[in-house]
mmCIF file of C-alpha atoms in Angstrom:
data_model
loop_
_atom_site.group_PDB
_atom_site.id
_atom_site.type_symbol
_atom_site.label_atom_id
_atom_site.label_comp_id
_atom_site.label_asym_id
_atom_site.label_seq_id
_atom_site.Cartn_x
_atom_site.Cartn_y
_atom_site.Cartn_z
ATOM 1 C CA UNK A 1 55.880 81.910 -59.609
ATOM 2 C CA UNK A 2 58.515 83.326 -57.439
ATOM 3 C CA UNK A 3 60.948 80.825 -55.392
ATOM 4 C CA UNK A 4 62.297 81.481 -52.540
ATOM 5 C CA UNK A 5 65.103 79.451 -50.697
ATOM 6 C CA UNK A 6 65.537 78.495 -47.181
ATOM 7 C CA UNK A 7 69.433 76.958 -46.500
ATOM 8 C CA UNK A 8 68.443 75.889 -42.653
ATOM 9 C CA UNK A 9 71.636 75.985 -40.341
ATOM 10 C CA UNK A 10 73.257 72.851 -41.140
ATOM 11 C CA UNK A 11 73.761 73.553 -44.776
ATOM 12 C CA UNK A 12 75.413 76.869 -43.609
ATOM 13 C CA UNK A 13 78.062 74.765 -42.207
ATOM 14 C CA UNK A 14 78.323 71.000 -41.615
ATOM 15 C CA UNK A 15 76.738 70.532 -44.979
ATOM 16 C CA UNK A 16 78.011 73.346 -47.137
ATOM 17 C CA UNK A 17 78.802 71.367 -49.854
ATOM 18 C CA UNK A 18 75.630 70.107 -50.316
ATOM 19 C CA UNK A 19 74.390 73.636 -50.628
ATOM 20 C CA UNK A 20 77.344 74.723 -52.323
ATOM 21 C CA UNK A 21 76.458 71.798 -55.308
ATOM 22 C CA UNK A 22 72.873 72.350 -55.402
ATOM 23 C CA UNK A 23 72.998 76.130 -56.113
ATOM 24 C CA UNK A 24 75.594 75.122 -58.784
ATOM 25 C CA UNK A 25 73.327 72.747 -60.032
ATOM 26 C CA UNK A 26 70.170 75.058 -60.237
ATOM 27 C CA UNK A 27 72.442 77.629 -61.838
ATOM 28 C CA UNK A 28 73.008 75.059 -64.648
ATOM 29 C CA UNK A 29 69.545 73.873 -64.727
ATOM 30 C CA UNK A 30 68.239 77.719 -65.665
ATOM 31 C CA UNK A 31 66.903 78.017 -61.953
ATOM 32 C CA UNK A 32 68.483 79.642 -59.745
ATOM 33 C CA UNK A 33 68.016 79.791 -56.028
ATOM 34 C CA UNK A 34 67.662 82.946 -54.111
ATOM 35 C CA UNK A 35 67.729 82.806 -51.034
ATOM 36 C CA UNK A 36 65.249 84.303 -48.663
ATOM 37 C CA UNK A 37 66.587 87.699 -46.183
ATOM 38 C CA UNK A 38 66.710 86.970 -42.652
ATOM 39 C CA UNK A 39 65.451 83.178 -42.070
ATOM 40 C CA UNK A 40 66.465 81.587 -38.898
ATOM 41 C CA UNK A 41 66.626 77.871 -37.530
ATOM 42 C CA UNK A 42 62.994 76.089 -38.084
ATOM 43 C CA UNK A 43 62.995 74.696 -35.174
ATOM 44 C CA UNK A 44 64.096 71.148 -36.132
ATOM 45 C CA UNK A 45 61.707 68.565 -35.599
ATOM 46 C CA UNK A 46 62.043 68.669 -32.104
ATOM 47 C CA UNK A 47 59.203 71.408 -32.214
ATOM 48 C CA UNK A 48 57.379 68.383 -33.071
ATOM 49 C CA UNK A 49 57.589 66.337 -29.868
ATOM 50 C CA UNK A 50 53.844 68.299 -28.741
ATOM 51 C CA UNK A 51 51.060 70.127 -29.944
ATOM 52 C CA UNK A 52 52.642 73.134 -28.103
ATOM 53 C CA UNK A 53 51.761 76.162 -29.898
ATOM 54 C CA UNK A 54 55.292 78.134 -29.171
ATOM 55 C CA UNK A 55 57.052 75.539 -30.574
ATOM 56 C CA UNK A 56 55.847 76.236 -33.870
ATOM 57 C CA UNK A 57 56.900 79.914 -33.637
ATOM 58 C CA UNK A 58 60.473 79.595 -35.310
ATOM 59 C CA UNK A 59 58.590 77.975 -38.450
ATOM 60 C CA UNK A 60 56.125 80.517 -38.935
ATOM 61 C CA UNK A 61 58.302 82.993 -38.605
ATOM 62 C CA UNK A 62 60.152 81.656 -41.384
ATOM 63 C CA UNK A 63 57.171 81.163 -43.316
ATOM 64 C CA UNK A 64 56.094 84.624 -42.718
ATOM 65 C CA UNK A 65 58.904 86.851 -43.711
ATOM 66 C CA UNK A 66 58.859 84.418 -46.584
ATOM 67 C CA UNK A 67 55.312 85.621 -47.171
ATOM 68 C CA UNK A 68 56.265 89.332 -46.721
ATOM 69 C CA UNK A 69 59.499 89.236 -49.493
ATOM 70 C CA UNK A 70 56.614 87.895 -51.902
ATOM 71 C CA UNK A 71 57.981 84.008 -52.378
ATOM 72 C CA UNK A 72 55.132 81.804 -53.952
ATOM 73 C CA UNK A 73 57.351 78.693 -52.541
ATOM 74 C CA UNK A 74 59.683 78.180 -50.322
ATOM 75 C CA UNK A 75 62.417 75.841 -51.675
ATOM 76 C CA UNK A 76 64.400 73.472 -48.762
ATOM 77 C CA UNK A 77 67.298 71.005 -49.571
ATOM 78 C CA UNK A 78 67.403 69.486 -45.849
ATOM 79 C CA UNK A 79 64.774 67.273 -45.654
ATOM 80 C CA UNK A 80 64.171 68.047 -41.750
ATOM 81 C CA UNK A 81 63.663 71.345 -42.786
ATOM 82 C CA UNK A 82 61.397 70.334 -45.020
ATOM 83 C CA UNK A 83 59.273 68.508 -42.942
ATOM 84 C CA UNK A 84 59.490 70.975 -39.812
ATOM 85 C CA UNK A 85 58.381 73.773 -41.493
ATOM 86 C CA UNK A 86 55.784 71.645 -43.713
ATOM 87 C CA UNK A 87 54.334 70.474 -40.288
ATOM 88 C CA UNK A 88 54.138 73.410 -38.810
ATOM 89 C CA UNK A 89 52.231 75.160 -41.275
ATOM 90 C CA UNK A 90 49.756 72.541 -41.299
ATOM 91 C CA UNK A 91 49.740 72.843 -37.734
ATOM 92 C CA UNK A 92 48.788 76.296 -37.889
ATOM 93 C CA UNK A 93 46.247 76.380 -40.539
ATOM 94 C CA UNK A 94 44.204 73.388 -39.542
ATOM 95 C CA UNK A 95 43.139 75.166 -36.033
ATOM 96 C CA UNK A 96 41.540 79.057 -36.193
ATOM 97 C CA UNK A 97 42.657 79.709 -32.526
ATOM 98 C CA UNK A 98 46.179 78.391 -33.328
ATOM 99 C CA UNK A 99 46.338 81.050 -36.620
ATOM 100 C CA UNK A 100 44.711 83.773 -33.932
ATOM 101 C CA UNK A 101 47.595 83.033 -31.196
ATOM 102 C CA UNK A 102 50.387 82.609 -33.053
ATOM 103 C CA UNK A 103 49.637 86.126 -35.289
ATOM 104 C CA UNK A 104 49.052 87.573 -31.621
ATOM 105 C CA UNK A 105 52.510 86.095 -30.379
ATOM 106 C CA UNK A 106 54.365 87.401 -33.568
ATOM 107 C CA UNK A 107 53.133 91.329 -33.131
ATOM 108 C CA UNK A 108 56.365 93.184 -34.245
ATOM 109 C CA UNK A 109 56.229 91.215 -37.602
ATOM 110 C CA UNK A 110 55.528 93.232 -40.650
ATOM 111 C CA UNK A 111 51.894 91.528 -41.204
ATOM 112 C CA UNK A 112 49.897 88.850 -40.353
ATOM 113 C CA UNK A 113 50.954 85.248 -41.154
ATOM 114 C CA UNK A 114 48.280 83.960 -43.710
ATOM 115 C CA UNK A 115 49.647 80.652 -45.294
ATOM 116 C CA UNK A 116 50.181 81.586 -48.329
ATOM 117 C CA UNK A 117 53.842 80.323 -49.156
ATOM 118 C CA UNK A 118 53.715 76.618 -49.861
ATOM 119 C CA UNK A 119 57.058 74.508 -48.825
ATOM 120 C CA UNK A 120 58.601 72.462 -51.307
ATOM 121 C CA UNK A 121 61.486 69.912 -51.308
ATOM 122 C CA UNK A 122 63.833 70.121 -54.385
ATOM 123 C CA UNK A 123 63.574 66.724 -55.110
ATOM 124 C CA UNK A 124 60.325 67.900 -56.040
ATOM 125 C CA UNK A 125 61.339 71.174 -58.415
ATOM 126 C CA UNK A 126 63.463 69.272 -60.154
ATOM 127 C CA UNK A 127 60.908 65.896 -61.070
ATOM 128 C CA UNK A 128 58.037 67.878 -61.423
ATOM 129 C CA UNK A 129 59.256 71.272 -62.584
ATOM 130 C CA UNK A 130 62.362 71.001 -64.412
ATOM 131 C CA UNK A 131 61.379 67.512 -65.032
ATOM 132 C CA UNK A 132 64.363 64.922 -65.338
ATOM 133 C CA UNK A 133 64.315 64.449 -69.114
ATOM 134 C CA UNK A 134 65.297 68.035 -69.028
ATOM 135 C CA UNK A 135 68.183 67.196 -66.739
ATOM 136 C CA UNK A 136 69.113 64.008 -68.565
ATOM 137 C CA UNK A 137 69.791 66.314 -71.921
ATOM 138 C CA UNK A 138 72.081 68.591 -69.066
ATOM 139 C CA UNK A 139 74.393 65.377 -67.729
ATOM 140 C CA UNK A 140 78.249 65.922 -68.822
ATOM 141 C CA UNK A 141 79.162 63.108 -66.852
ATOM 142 C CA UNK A 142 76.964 60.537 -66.369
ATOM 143 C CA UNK A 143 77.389 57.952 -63.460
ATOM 144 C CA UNK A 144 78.486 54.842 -65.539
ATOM 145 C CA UNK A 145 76.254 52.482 -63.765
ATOM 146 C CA UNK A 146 77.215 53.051 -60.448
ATOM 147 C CA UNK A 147 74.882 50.973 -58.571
ATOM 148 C CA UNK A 148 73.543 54.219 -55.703
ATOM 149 C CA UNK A 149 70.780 53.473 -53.097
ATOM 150 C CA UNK A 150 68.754 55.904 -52.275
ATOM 151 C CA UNK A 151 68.330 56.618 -48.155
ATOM 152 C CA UNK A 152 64.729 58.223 -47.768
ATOM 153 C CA UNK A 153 64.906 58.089 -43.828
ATOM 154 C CA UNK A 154 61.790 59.381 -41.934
ATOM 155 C CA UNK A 155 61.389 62.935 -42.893
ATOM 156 C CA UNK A 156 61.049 63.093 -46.851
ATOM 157 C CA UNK A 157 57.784 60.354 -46.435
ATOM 158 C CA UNK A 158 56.441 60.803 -42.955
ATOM 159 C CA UNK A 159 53.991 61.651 -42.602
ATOM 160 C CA UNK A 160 51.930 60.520 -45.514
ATOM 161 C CA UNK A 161 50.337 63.537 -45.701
ATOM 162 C CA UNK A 162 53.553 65.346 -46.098
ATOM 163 C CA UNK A 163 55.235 62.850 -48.497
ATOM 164 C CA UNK A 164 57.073 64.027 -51.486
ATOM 165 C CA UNK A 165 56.418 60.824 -53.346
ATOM 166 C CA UNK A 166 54.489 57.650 -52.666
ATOM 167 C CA UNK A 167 54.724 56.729 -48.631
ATOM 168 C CA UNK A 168 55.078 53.488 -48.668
ATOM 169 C CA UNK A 169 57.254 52.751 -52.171
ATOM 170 C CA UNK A 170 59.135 56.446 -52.965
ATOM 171 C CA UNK A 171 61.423 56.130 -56.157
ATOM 172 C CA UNK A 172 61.888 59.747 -56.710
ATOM 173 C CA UNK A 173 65.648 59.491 -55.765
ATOM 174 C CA UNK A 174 65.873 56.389 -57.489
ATOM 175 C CA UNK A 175 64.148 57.903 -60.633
ATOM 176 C CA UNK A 176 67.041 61.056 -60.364
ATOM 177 C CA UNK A 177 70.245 58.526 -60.195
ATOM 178 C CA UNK A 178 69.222 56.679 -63.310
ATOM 179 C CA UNK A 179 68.677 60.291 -64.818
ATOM 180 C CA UNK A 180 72.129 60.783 -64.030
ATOM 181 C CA UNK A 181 72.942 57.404 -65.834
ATOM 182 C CA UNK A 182 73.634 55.425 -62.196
ATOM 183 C CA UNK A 183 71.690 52.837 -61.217
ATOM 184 C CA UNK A 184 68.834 53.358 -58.549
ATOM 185 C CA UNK A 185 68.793 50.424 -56.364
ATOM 186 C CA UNK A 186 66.054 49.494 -53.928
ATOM 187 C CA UNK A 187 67.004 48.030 -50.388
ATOM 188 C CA UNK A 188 64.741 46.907 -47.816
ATOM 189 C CA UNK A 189 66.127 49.714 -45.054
ATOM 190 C CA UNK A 190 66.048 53.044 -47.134
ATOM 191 C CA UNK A 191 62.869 53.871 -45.393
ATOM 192 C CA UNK A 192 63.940 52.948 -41.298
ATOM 193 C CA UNK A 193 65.161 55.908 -39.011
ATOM 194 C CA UNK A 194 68.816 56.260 -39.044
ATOM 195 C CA UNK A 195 68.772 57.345 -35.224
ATOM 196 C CA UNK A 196 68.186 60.819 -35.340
ATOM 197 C CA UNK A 197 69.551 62.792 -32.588
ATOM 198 C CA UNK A 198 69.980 59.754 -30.692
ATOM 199 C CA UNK A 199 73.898 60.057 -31.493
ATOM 200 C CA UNK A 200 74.466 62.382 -28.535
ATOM 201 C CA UNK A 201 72.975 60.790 -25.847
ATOM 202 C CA UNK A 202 72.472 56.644 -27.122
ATOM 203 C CA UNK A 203 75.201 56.664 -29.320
ATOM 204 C CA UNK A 204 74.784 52.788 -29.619
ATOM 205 C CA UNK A 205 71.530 52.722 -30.580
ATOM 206 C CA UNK A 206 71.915 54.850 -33.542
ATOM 207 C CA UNK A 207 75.445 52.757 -34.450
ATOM 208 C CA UNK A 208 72.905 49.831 -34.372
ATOM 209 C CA UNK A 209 70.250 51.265 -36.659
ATOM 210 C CA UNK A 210 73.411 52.705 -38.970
ATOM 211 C CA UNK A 211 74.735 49.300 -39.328
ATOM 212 C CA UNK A 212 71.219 47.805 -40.050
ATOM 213 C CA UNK A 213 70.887 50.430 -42.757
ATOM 214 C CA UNK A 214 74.604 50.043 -44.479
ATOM 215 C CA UNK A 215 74.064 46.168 -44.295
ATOM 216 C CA UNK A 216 70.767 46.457 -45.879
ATOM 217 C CA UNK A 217 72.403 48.429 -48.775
ATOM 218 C CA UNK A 218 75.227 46.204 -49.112
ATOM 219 C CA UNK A 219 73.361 43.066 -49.527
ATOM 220 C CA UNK A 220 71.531 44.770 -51.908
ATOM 221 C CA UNK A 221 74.323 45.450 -54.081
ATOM 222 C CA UNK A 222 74.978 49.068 -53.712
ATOM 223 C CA UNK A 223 78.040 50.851 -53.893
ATOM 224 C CA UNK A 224 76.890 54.130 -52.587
ATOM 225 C CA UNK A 225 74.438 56.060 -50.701
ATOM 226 C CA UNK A 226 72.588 59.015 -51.069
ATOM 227 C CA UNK A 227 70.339 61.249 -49.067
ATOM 228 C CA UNK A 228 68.780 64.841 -48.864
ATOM 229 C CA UNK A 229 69.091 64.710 -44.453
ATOM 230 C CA UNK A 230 72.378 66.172 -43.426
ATOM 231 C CA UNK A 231 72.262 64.025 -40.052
ATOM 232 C CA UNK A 232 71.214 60.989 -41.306
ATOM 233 C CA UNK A 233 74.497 61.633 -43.752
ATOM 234 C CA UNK A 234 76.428 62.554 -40.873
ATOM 235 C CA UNK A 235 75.277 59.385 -38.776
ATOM 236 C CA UNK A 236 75.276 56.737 -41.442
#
């Protein structure tokens, strides 16, 4: 099964360290990630706001010259990303006249986009692929207990259909800091919106829904936090 990966914009520069760490890490792990040839932004999830069939473009697009360089899977680290592209492809698939338009739209692309590159998070390689007893025999440097909560935000579970673990109760991240000899720790707001792109235009309401969140986390004992969305990072 070949893997492709998809970096996104962010992780090309706000959040290139988080790339930067994960490649290492997949390098380590005896899977590397290569990266796909000419992606571009998918469209963030404001392609989302309506069924409008142009908004999905970006995504396909993606998820057709992923088809074309012969990727099985295409592997995303920003959970937005994740979710965006995930969507759209659903989007597109589920409706004939939506696969017929958007192939007629995209005419000076190589081929015709059939579907046939799943999108995966790599929370999900690395339970379910790698597996985390495998990383547990990798860990030079375990976590000593740190007490970590794990900040799932909207993207990684919603919706259900899209979810990477269970909806309602996800403990994959949870599961991956006490791999890493930390200590996952539940809190009651790990799942609640951080504010999204509300931080440009009602900064207070996302400061209110960031404080929510940290408070949550703090009564709950943790002494970190940890999540896969570059902006929920960058607004918490």
């Amino acid at each position: 099964m070949k893997l492709g990966y998809f970096p996104g914009c962010t992780l090309k520069t706000n959040a290139k360290n988080f790339e930067d760490s994960a490649m290492q890490v997949m390098d380590i792990l005896g899977q590397p990630l290569e990266e796909m040839e000419n992606w571009i932004c998918c469209g963030t999830v404001f392609s989302m706001t309506t069924d409008d069939l142009m908004l999905q473009l970006s995504s396909i697009r993606n998820l057709l010259r992923a088809e074309n360089q012969g990727y099985d899977e295409l592997v995303t680290l920003c959970s937005m990303c994740y979710n965006t592209l995930k969507r759209a492809k659903e989007f597109i698939l589920n409706d004939e006249e939506n696969l017929r338009k958007v192939n007629d739209f995209m005419y000076k692309e190589d081929s015709k986009f059939k579907g046939t590159t799943d999108v995966v998070h790599l929370l999900s390689i690395l339970k379910d692929r790698i597996t985390f007893d495998e990383i547990k025999n990798k860990v030079t440097k375990p976590l000593k207990d740190l007490k970590i909560g794990a900040y799932y935000g909207c993207l990684l579970v919603r919706p259900k259909e899209l979810a990477i673990d269970d909806f309602e109760d996800p403990v994959i991240m949870e599961e991956l800091v006490d791999t890493l000899g930390g200590e996952g720790v539940v809190f009651p707001y790990r799942l609640e919106c951080c504010g999204a792109y509300q931080t440009v235009t009602e900064k207070d309401v996302t400061i209110k829904r960031t404080y929510e969140i940290i408070n949550s986390a703090r009564n709950a004992g943790c002494e970190a936090l940890i999540t896969s969305c570059p902006l929920c990072a960058f607004n918490l």
